[in-house]
Structure formats: C-alpha cells, structure tokens
Short mmCIF file of C-alpha atoms in Angstrom, two decimals:
data_model
loop_
_atom_site.label_atom_id
_atom_site.label_comp_id
_atom_site.label_asym_id
_atom_site.label_seq_id
_atom_site.Cartn_x
_atom_site.Cartn_y
_atom_site.Cartn_z
CA MET A 79 -21.27 -7.33 9.57
CA PRO A 80 -24.78 -8.11 8.31
CA GLN A 81 -26.29 -11.44 7.32
CA VAL A 82 -24.92 -12.76 4.00
CA THR A 83 -26.78 -15.37 1.97
CA VAL A 84 -24.95 -17.22 -0.81
CA ILE A 85 -27.20 -18.82 -3.41
CA ALA A 86 -26.42 -22.31 -4.72
CA VAL A 87 -27.96 -23.55 -7.98
CA PRO A 88 -27.04 -26.39 -10.37
CA GLN A 89 -24.26 -25.67 -12.89
CA MET A 90 -23.00 -22.69 -10.91
CA LEU A 91 -19.37 -21.59 -11.10
CA GLY A 92 -18.08 -22.14 -7.59
CA THR A 93 -15.42 -19.43 -7.80
CA SER A 94 -18.08 -16.79 -8.39
CA VAL A 95 -19.20 -17.22 -4.78
CA SER A 96 -16.18 -18.80 -3.06
CA LEU A 97 -13.99 -15.80 -3.92
CA PRO A 98 -16.37 -13.20 -2.45
CA MET A 99 -16.89 -15.41 0.61
CA GLU A 100 -13.12 -15.56 1.19
CA MET A 101 -12.83 -11.79 0.72
CA LEU A 102 -15.62 -11.17 3.22
CA HIS A 103 -13.97 -13.48 5.75
CA ALA A 104 -10.70 -11.60 5.24
CA ALA A 105 -12.47 -8.29 5.83
CA ASP A 106 -14.05 -9.62 8.99
CA SER A 107 -10.65 -10.82 10.21
CA TYR A 108 -9.19 -7.35 9.71
CA ARG A 109 -12.14 -5.85 11.59
CA HIS A 110 -11.49 -8.29 14.44
CA LEU A 111 -7.80 -7.35 14.56
CA SER A 112 -8.76 -3.69 14.84
CA HIS A 113 -10.59 -4.48 18.11
CA THR A 114 -13.57 -2.50 16.86
CA PRO A 115 -16.81 -3.75 18.44
CA HIS A 116 -18.91 -5.48 15.80
CA SER A 117 -21.20 -8.43 15.29
CA PRO A 118 -19.47 -11.45 13.72
CA LEU A 119 -19.76 -12.22 10.03
CA GLN A 120 -22.63 -14.60 9.26
CA ILE A 121 -22.61 -16.38 5.91
CA GLN A 122 -24.99 -19.17 4.94
CA VAL A 123 -25.35 -21.07 1.68
CA ALA A 124 -28.98 -21.44 0.65
CA ALA A 125 -30.59 -23.46 -2.14
CA MET A 126 -34.12 -24.20 -3.28
CA GLY A 127 -33.92 -27.64 -1.67
CA PRO A 128 -31.80 -29.43 0.95
CA GLU A 129 -30.00 -31.68 -1.55
CA SER A 130 -26.37 -31.19 -2.51
CA ILE A 131 -25.78 -29.05 -5.60
CA LEU A 132 -23.61 -30.22 -8.51
CA MET A 133 -21.46 -27.33 -9.66
CA ALA A 134 -20.03 -26.81 -13.14
CA GLY A 135 -16.62 -28.24 -12.26
CA GLY A 136 -18.03 -31.51 -10.99
CA LEU A 137 -17.80 -30.60 -7.31
CA ARG A 138 -20.80 -30.71 -5.01
CA ILE A 139 -21.82 -28.22 -2.35
CA LEU A 140 -24.19 -28.98 0.52
CA PRO A 141 -26.36 -25.96 1.39
CA ASP A 142 -26.68 -24.83 4.98
CA THR A 143 -30.36 -24.08 4.56
CA THR A 144 -33.13 -23.56 2.03
CA ILE A 145 -34.29 -20.20 0.75
CA ASP A 146 -37.73 -20.58 2.30
CA GLN A 147 -36.01 -20.63 5.70
CA VAL A 148 -34.20 -17.35 5.03
CA GLN A 149 -36.53 -14.50 5.87
CA THR A 150 -34.13 -11.57 5.63
CA SER A 151 -30.64 -10.91 4.31
CA ASP A 152 -28.47 -7.84 4.11
CA LEU A 153 -26.33 -9.12 1.24
CA VAL A 154 -27.19 -11.86 -1.27
CA LEU A 155 -24.55 -13.34 -3.60
CA VAL A 156 -25.90 -14.89 -6.81
CA PRO A 157 -23.46 -17.18 -8.68
CA ALA A 158 -22.49 -17.22 -12.33
CA LEU A 159 -23.93 -20.09 -14.37
CA TRP A 160 -22.02 -22.27 -16.80
CA ARG A 161 -22.90 -21.94 -20.50
CA ASN A 162 -26.52 -21.33 -21.49
CA PRO A 163 -28.41 -20.32 -18.31
CA VAL A 164 -31.91 -20.92 -19.72
CA PRO A 165 -32.19 -24.62 -18.70
CA VAL A 166 -31.36 -23.66 -15.12
CA LEU A 167 -33.71 -20.67 -15.17
CA ARG A 168 -36.65 -22.92 -16.06
CA HIS A 169 -36.41 -24.53 -12.62
CA CYS A 170 -35.68 -21.39 -10.60
CA SER A 171 -39.09 -19.74 -10.27
CA PRO A 172 -39.10 -20.02 -6.44
CA LEU A 173 -35.62 -18.51 -6.29
CA VAL A 174 -36.56 -15.66 -8.63
CA LYS A 175 -39.53 -14.75 -6.43
CA TRP A 176 -37.37 -15.03 -3.31
CA LEU A 177 -34.77 -12.65 -4.75
CA ALA A 178 -37.48 -10.08 -5.46
CA ARG A 179 -38.75 -10.34 -1.89
CA GLN A 180 -35.25 -9.96 -0.49
CA HIS A 181 -34.67 -6.79 -2.49
CA ARG A 182 -38.00 -5.36 -1.38
CA GLY A 183 -36.88 -6.09 2.17
CA GLY A 184 -33.75 -4.00 1.70
CA ALA A 185 -31.16 -6.62 0.77
CA VAL A 186 -28.26 -5.76 -1.53
CA LEU A 187 -28.14 -8.28 -4.38
CA CYS A 188 -24.87 -9.06 -6.21
CA ALA A 189 -24.98 -11.32 -9.28
CA ALA A 190 -22.07 -12.57 -11.38
CA GLY A 191 -21.93 -13.41 -15.08
CA THR A 192 -25.04 -15.08 -16.46
CA GLY A 193 -26.35 -15.32 -12.90
CA VAL A 194 -27.57 -11.79 -13.64
CA CYS A 195 -30.37 -13.51 -15.56
CA LEU A 196 -31.87 -14.55 -12.23
CA LEU A 197 -32.26 -10.88 -11.32
CA ALA A 198 -33.59 -10.05 -14.77
CA GLU A 199 -36.17 -12.85 -14.58
CA SER A 200 -37.63 -11.21 -11.49
CA GLY A 201 -38.15 -7.90 -13.28
CA LEU A 202 -35.91 -6.13 -10.79
CA LEU A 203 -33.62 -4.91 -13.57
CA ASP A 204 -36.38 -3.48 -15.79
CA GLY A 205 -35.47 0.11 -16.60
CA ARG A 206 -32.15 -0.26 -14.79
CA PRO A 207 -28.55 -0.78 -15.96
CA ALA A 208 -27.05 -4.26 -15.91
CA THR A 209 -24.22 -6.23 -17.42
CA THR A 210 -23.53 -9.92 -17.92
CA HIS A 211 -20.93 -12.17 -19.52
CA TRP A 212 -19.95 -10.79 -22.93
CA TYR A 213 -20.75 -14.07 -24.70
CA TYR A 214 -24.40 -13.76 -23.66
CA PHE A 215 -24.90 -10.05 -24.51
CA ASP A 216 -27.10 -10.51 -27.59
CA ARG A 217 -29.29 -13.22 -26.12
CA PHE A 218 -29.61 -11.25 -22.90
CA SER A 219 -30.84 -8.19 -24.82
CA GLU A 220 -33.36 -10.30 -26.72
CA ARG A 221 -34.68 -12.03 -23.60
CA TYR A 222 -34.74 -8.90 -21.40
CA PRO A 223 -35.38 -5.89 -23.68
CA ARG A 224 -36.42 -3.68 -20.76
CA VAL A 225 -33.03 -3.97 -19.08
CA HIS A 226 -30.47 -1.30 -19.98
CA LEU A 227 -27.55 -3.57 -20.87
CA GLN A 228 -24.18 -1.86 -20.41
CA ARG A 229 -21.86 -3.66 -22.84
CA ASP A 230 -18.88 -1.41 -22.08
CA HIS A 231 -18.90 -1.88 -18.30
CA PHE A 232 -17.86 -4.88 -16.24
CA ILE A 233 -19.82 -3.77 -13.15
CA THR A 234 -23.14 -1.98 -12.78
CA GLU A 235 -25.15 -0.80 -9.80
CA ALA A 236 -28.67 0.51 -9.45
CA GLU A 237 -30.52 0.82 -6.16
CA GLY A 238 -28.77 -2.07 -4.45
CA LEU A 239 -28.64 -4.33 -7.52
CA TYR A 240 -25.04 -5.09 -8.49
CA CYS A 241 -24.02 -6.99 -11.62
CA ALA A 242 -20.50 -8.23 -12.39
CA GLY A 243 -19.89 -9.27 -15.97
CA SER A 244 -17.45 -12.05 -15.16
CA VAL A 245 -15.89 -13.96 -12.30
CA ASN A 246 -12.75 -11.83 -12.71
CA SER A 247 -14.69 -8.62 -12.05
CA VAL A 248 -16.27 -10.08 -8.90
CA ALA A 249 -13.10 -9.25 -6.94
CA ASP A 250 -13.33 -5.59 -7.95
CA LEU A 251 -16.99 -5.49 -6.99
CA MET A 252 -16.31 -7.08 -3.62
CA VAL A 253 -13.68 -4.47 -2.77
CA HIS A 254 -16.40 -1.88 -3.30
CA ILE A 255 -18.96 -3.86 -1.28
CA ILE A 256 -16.50 -4.34 1.58
CA GLU A 257 -15.85 -0.60 1.65
CA GLN A 258 -19.61 -0.03 1.96
CA PHE A 259 -20.17 -2.60 4.72
CA TYR A 260 -16.87 -2.11 6.57
CA ASP A 261 -14.70 0.90 5.66
CA ARG A 262 -12.12 2.07 3.14
CA ASP A 263 -9.15 0.98 5.24
CA ILE A 264 -10.34 -2.62 5.47
CA ALA A 265 -11.27 -2.65 1.76
CA SER A 266 -7.75 -1.50 0.87
CA ARG A 267 -6.22 -4.25 3.00
CA VAL A 268 -8.39 -6.90 1.38
CA GLU A 269 -7.59 -5.53 -2.08
CA GLN A 270 -3.88 -5.92 -1.36
CA GLN A 271 -4.40 -9.60 -0.54
CA PHE A 272 -6.63 -10.40 -3.52
CA SER A 273 -4.82 -9.40 -6.72
CA ARG A 274 -4.82 -5.64 -6.24
CA GLU A 275 -1.94 -5.42 -8.71
CA ILE A 276 -4.05 -6.41 -11.72
CA ARG A 277 -7.17 -4.56 -10.66
CA LYS A 278 -8.31 -2.10 -13.29
CA SER A 279 -9.07 1.51 -12.57
CA TYR A 280 -12.53 1.51 -11.01
CA ASP A 281 -13.67 4.33 -13.29
CA GLN A 282 -12.93 2.11 -16.29
CA ILE A 283 -15.07 -0.84 -15.20
CA TYR A 284 -17.81 0.53 -12.97
CA TYR A 285 -21.14 1.96 -14.01
CA SER A 286 -23.31 3.24 -11.19
CA LEU A 287 -26.48 5.26 -10.83
CA SER A 288 -25.08 6.56 -7.57
CA ASP A 289 -21.51 7.40 -8.55
CA ALA A 290 -19.96 10.79 -7.91
CA ARG A 291 -21.26 12.27 -11.15
CA ASN A 292 -24.77 10.96 -10.93
CA HIS A 293 -26.51 13.78 -9.19
CA PRO A 294 -28.82 16.57 -10.37
CA ASP A 295 -26.45 19.50 -9.81
CA GLU A 296 -25.41 20.30 -13.38
CA ALA A 297 -23.04 23.07 -12.31
CA ILE A 298 -21.08 20.63 -10.16
CA ILE A 299 -21.06 18.05 -12.96
CA ARG A 300 -19.45 20.65 -15.25
CA VAL A 301 -16.75 21.24 -12.65
CA GLN A 302 -16.14 17.51 -12.27
CA GLN A 303 -15.64 17.16 -16.01
CA TRP A 304 -13.32 20.17 -16.00
CA LEU A 305 -11.30 18.61 -13.19
CA GLN A 306 -11.08 15.34 -15.10
CA ASP A 307 -9.65 17.19 -18.09
CA ASN A 308 -7.36 19.51 -16.12
CA HIS A 309 -6.30 17.61 -13.00
CA ALA A 310 -2.61 17.81 -13.98
CA ARG A 311 -2.65 21.61 -13.81
CA GLU A 312 -2.25 23.76 -10.72
CA ILE A 313 -5.83 24.25 -9.52
CA ASN A 314 -7.04 26.15 -6.50
CA SER A 315 -10.45 26.33 -4.90
CA GLU A 316 -11.19 29.75 -6.36
CA GLN A 317 -10.69 28.41 -9.90
CA MET A 318 -13.07 25.54 -9.25
CA ALA A 319 -15.68 27.90 -7.83
CA ALA A 320 -15.26 30.15 -10.87
CA GLN A 321 -15.98 27.21 -13.18
CA ALA A 322 -19.28 26.77 -11.35
CA ASP A 323 -19.92 30.53 -11.31
CA MET A 324 -20.45 30.42 -7.54
CA SER A 325 -18.98 31.96 -4.45
CA LEU A 326 -16.35 29.78 -2.81
CA ARG A 327 -18.53 29.06 0.20
CA THR A 328 -21.54 28.09 -1.92
CA PHE A 329 -19.40 25.98 -4.22
CA ASN A 330 -17.79 24.02 -1.38
CA ARG A 331 -21.18 23.34 0.18
CA ARG A 332 -22.83 22.22 -3.06
CA PHE A 333 -19.86 20.11 -4.18
CA ARG A 334 -19.81 18.14 -0.94
CA ALA A 335 -23.59 17.76 -0.99
CA ALA A 336 -23.45 16.40 -4.55
CA THR A 337 -20.41 14.11 -4.32
CA GLY A 338 -19.85 13.37 -0.65
CA LEU A 339 -16.31 14.75 -0.93
CA SER A 340 -14.74 18.16 -0.64
CA PRO A 341 -13.42 19.59 -3.93
CA ARG A 342 -9.83 19.06 -2.78
CA GLN A 343 -10.51 15.44 -1.79
CA TYR A 344 -12.12 14.77 -5.15
CA LEU A 345 -9.20 16.32 -7.05
CA LEU A 346 -6.69 14.34 -4.99
CA ARG A 347 -8.45 11.07 -5.83
CA LEU A 348 -8.43 11.94 -9.54
CA ARG A 349 -4.71 12.62 -9.40
CA ILE A 350 -3.87 9.43 -7.54
CA GLU A 351 -5.93 7.33 -9.96
CA ALA A 352 -4.04 8.96 -12.84
CA ALA A 353 -0.75 8.21 -11.07
CA LYS A 354 -1.71 4.55 -10.64
CA GLU A 355 -2.28 4.21 -14.38
CA LEU A 356 1.14 5.71 -15.13
CA LEU A 357 2.78 3.46 -12.56
CA ARG A 358 1.19 0.48 -14.25
CA HIS A 359 1.83 1.36 -17.86
CA SER A 360 4.73 3.83 -18.16
CA ASP A 361 8.46 3.87 -17.45
CA LEU A 362 8.43 7.40 -16.02
CA ASP A 363 10.21 7.76 -12.71
CA ILE A 364 8.18 8.52 -9.59
CA ASN A 365 9.02 12.23 -9.58
CA ALA A 366 7.97 12.59 -13.21
CA ILE A 367 4.70 10.80 -12.52
CA ALA A 368 4.01 13.07 -9.57
CA ALA A 369 4.56 16.15 -11.74
CA ALA A 370 2.49 14.73 -14.62
CA CYS A 371 -0.45 14.22 -12.28
CA GLY A 372 -0.43 17.68 -10.74
CA PHE A 373 1.73 17.14 -7.64
CA ASN A 374 4.36 19.84 -7.16
CA ASP A 375 5.75 18.22 -4.01
CA ASP A 376 7.14 14.69 -4.39
CA ALA A 377 6.97 14.01 -0.67
CA TYR A 378 3.32 15.09 -0.54
CA PHE A 379 2.56 12.81 -3.48
CA ALA A 380 4.20 9.85 -1.73
CA ARG A 381 2.34 10.53 1.53
CA SER A 382 -1.00 10.99 -0.20
CA PHE A 383 -0.55 7.87 -2.32
CA LYS A 384 0.33 5.71 0.67
CA ARG A 385 -2.54 7.13 2.72
CA GLN A 386 -5.06 6.17 0.03
CA GLU A 387 -3.52 2.95 -1.32
CA ARG A 388 -1.64 1.75 1.79
CA VAL A 389 1.53 1.13 -0.23
CA THR A 390 4.19 3.49 -1.55
CA PRO A 391 4.21 4.37 -5.27
CA SER A 392 7.41 2.34 -5.70
CA ASP A 393 5.95 -0.72 -4.00
CA PHE A 394 2.77 -0.40 -6.04
CA ARG A 395 4.77 -0.36 -9.29
CA ARG A 396 6.99 -3.25 -8.17
CA SER A 397 3.92 -5.32 -7.36
CA VAL A 398 2.35 -4.54 -10.73
CA ARG A 399 5.45 -5.34 -12.74
CA SER A 400 6.28 -8.54 -10.89
CA LYS A 401 2.79 -9.92 -11.41
CA LEU A 402 2.17 -8.77 -14.97
CA PHE A 403 5.56 -9.42 -16.52
CA SER A 404 7.26 -12.25 -14.62
CA LEU A 405 7.13 -15.83 -15.87
#
C-alpha cells in the first residue's frame, strides 16, 4: 500500500478523515490475511504547523508531521470543513500550494464536502468536474466559476482529483479507492463491513472522466447505451456486434480496449446492478428478480451475484431490509 497523508486543518470534520483511515486499515488487514506480499500501510496526519488542531466537534488532533516535511504522497485525504470554509481558506495558502505540488508529483487527492474548496483554490479543478456539499453549491460556483460543478453527483473524479459531496459519500468513494489500490475482492470485503447495505448504486452517485463510457469510441458508446436500455432481454455477442456494425472479432477487441471489460462482463455487471436495486426496493422473489434482469438460470444468477458481491441475493436483501426498516 502506498504512502497516505491525511490533512488536518482547523474546524475540520473528523469523521471525514477518520472513516477513510479506518477503511484503509481494514483493507490492509484483509491484504495481510491473504498472505500476499505487500508493503505495510503507512498513514500520517500532516498539518501546516506542529500544534494540535481543534476540530469542529471540540476534539483536538495532534499531527504526526508538518506538510513541509512530506515530500511525496500516493494518496492525500483532505477533510470536510464545518460551515463557511472561507475563514479557514484565508490561512491555508501554504497547504493549497502543497496540494498542487503533490498532484504534480502524481498523488491522488481526495477531498470531502467543503474541503473541495482547498483543491479549487489551487486551480487544480479549473476546467474539471467537481462537487461539494449541497449547501455551498451557489457560493462555490460564484467563487470558482472555472470549475465544472456537478450538482447532481455526490462523487466526481478527474485525473486523480476526487471530490465527495458529503461525509456520507466518503465511504462510497473509499470503496472505489480501495479497489484501485488493492483489488476488487478486498474492496468488497471492506464494503460489507462499512454500511454496504445502504450504499447507493455507484452509477447513481459517481461522475468520472474515466468511467466506462468516457472514451472516444462512439460506436462502443452506442452499444453501451443499448445494453443499458435492453439488459433484461436475451442478448448474444452477435447482436451486440451488429449494434456496432462490426465483425464479432473487431467488436470484442474494441469493446475491451474502450471499457476494460469484455462485452459479456459488462452486461453481467449491468444486470447485477439492476438486481441489487430490485432487491433493495421491490418485493419480487429472487427468481422473479433474476428473470427481470435477464437471467434465465436462477442458479447462474445466484452464483454470479455472490461472485461479484460476496453475499447471496437473499443475504443481500436481508441485510438491506434489516438496516433500512428496523427500529
């Protein structure tokens, strides 16, 4: 696991960094249990000075180091700020410059809530998508007119700059980050431990310049949209290739090059995401959900669901209902 630097500033919301730190430690524990050779997780809390930092809830945090002592980072976590961030921003010029240097050096930057303003102050978000806490949308747009504010998305990503609109969406973002730095299996395990049952469909909350549809192959994009609209139907590879007006061999090659997945893998993920929504919000039985999402074989649906989500469809639904509807 690479070097992680957690930023501490006055009036920060502690949960916006303590939660991702706990999730990263959980991921590293799972990696250790797998007996896979890896370097240990290294997390340090850094501030502009050595003094303790008073957080929004009245607690204090003592930084491990100062930002001028941190030359390189692989991942930087920027906290959310309480209420109006401008008074804090006035005293953060050294931090703003440091964040810009870290990004130029290849670090991935993740900011939560109004902590996104620290990235915007540096100019890193100019011409790029971003989001922030909904209460600050209008003032954010006025202060940073060059930033492409995404009001309808809780998470954005552009060239290693991640923004989470609230502390609640930080958990969803961290599942994604853990998958990037570790692997999908470990990310799924961590998600199960940290409120997976109330996690929204990633497609609903995530805006990314590098997602599966953001590529220049317009023919493949058309097929992806067609699959989104028709995933419940019986679909074979020849039909997908026909939608792209390509030979099957050419289509398979270009689809994988554009999305990183085979056409069948992509379709399977669409179907399982659709099934998860029905498990959350409908009273259909498991067999009916399988059929509604394009699975003709109930056993295959159950195996595929468990392989991707690491729980059975029934257990997934039970977890959702017990958390969302119990007193």
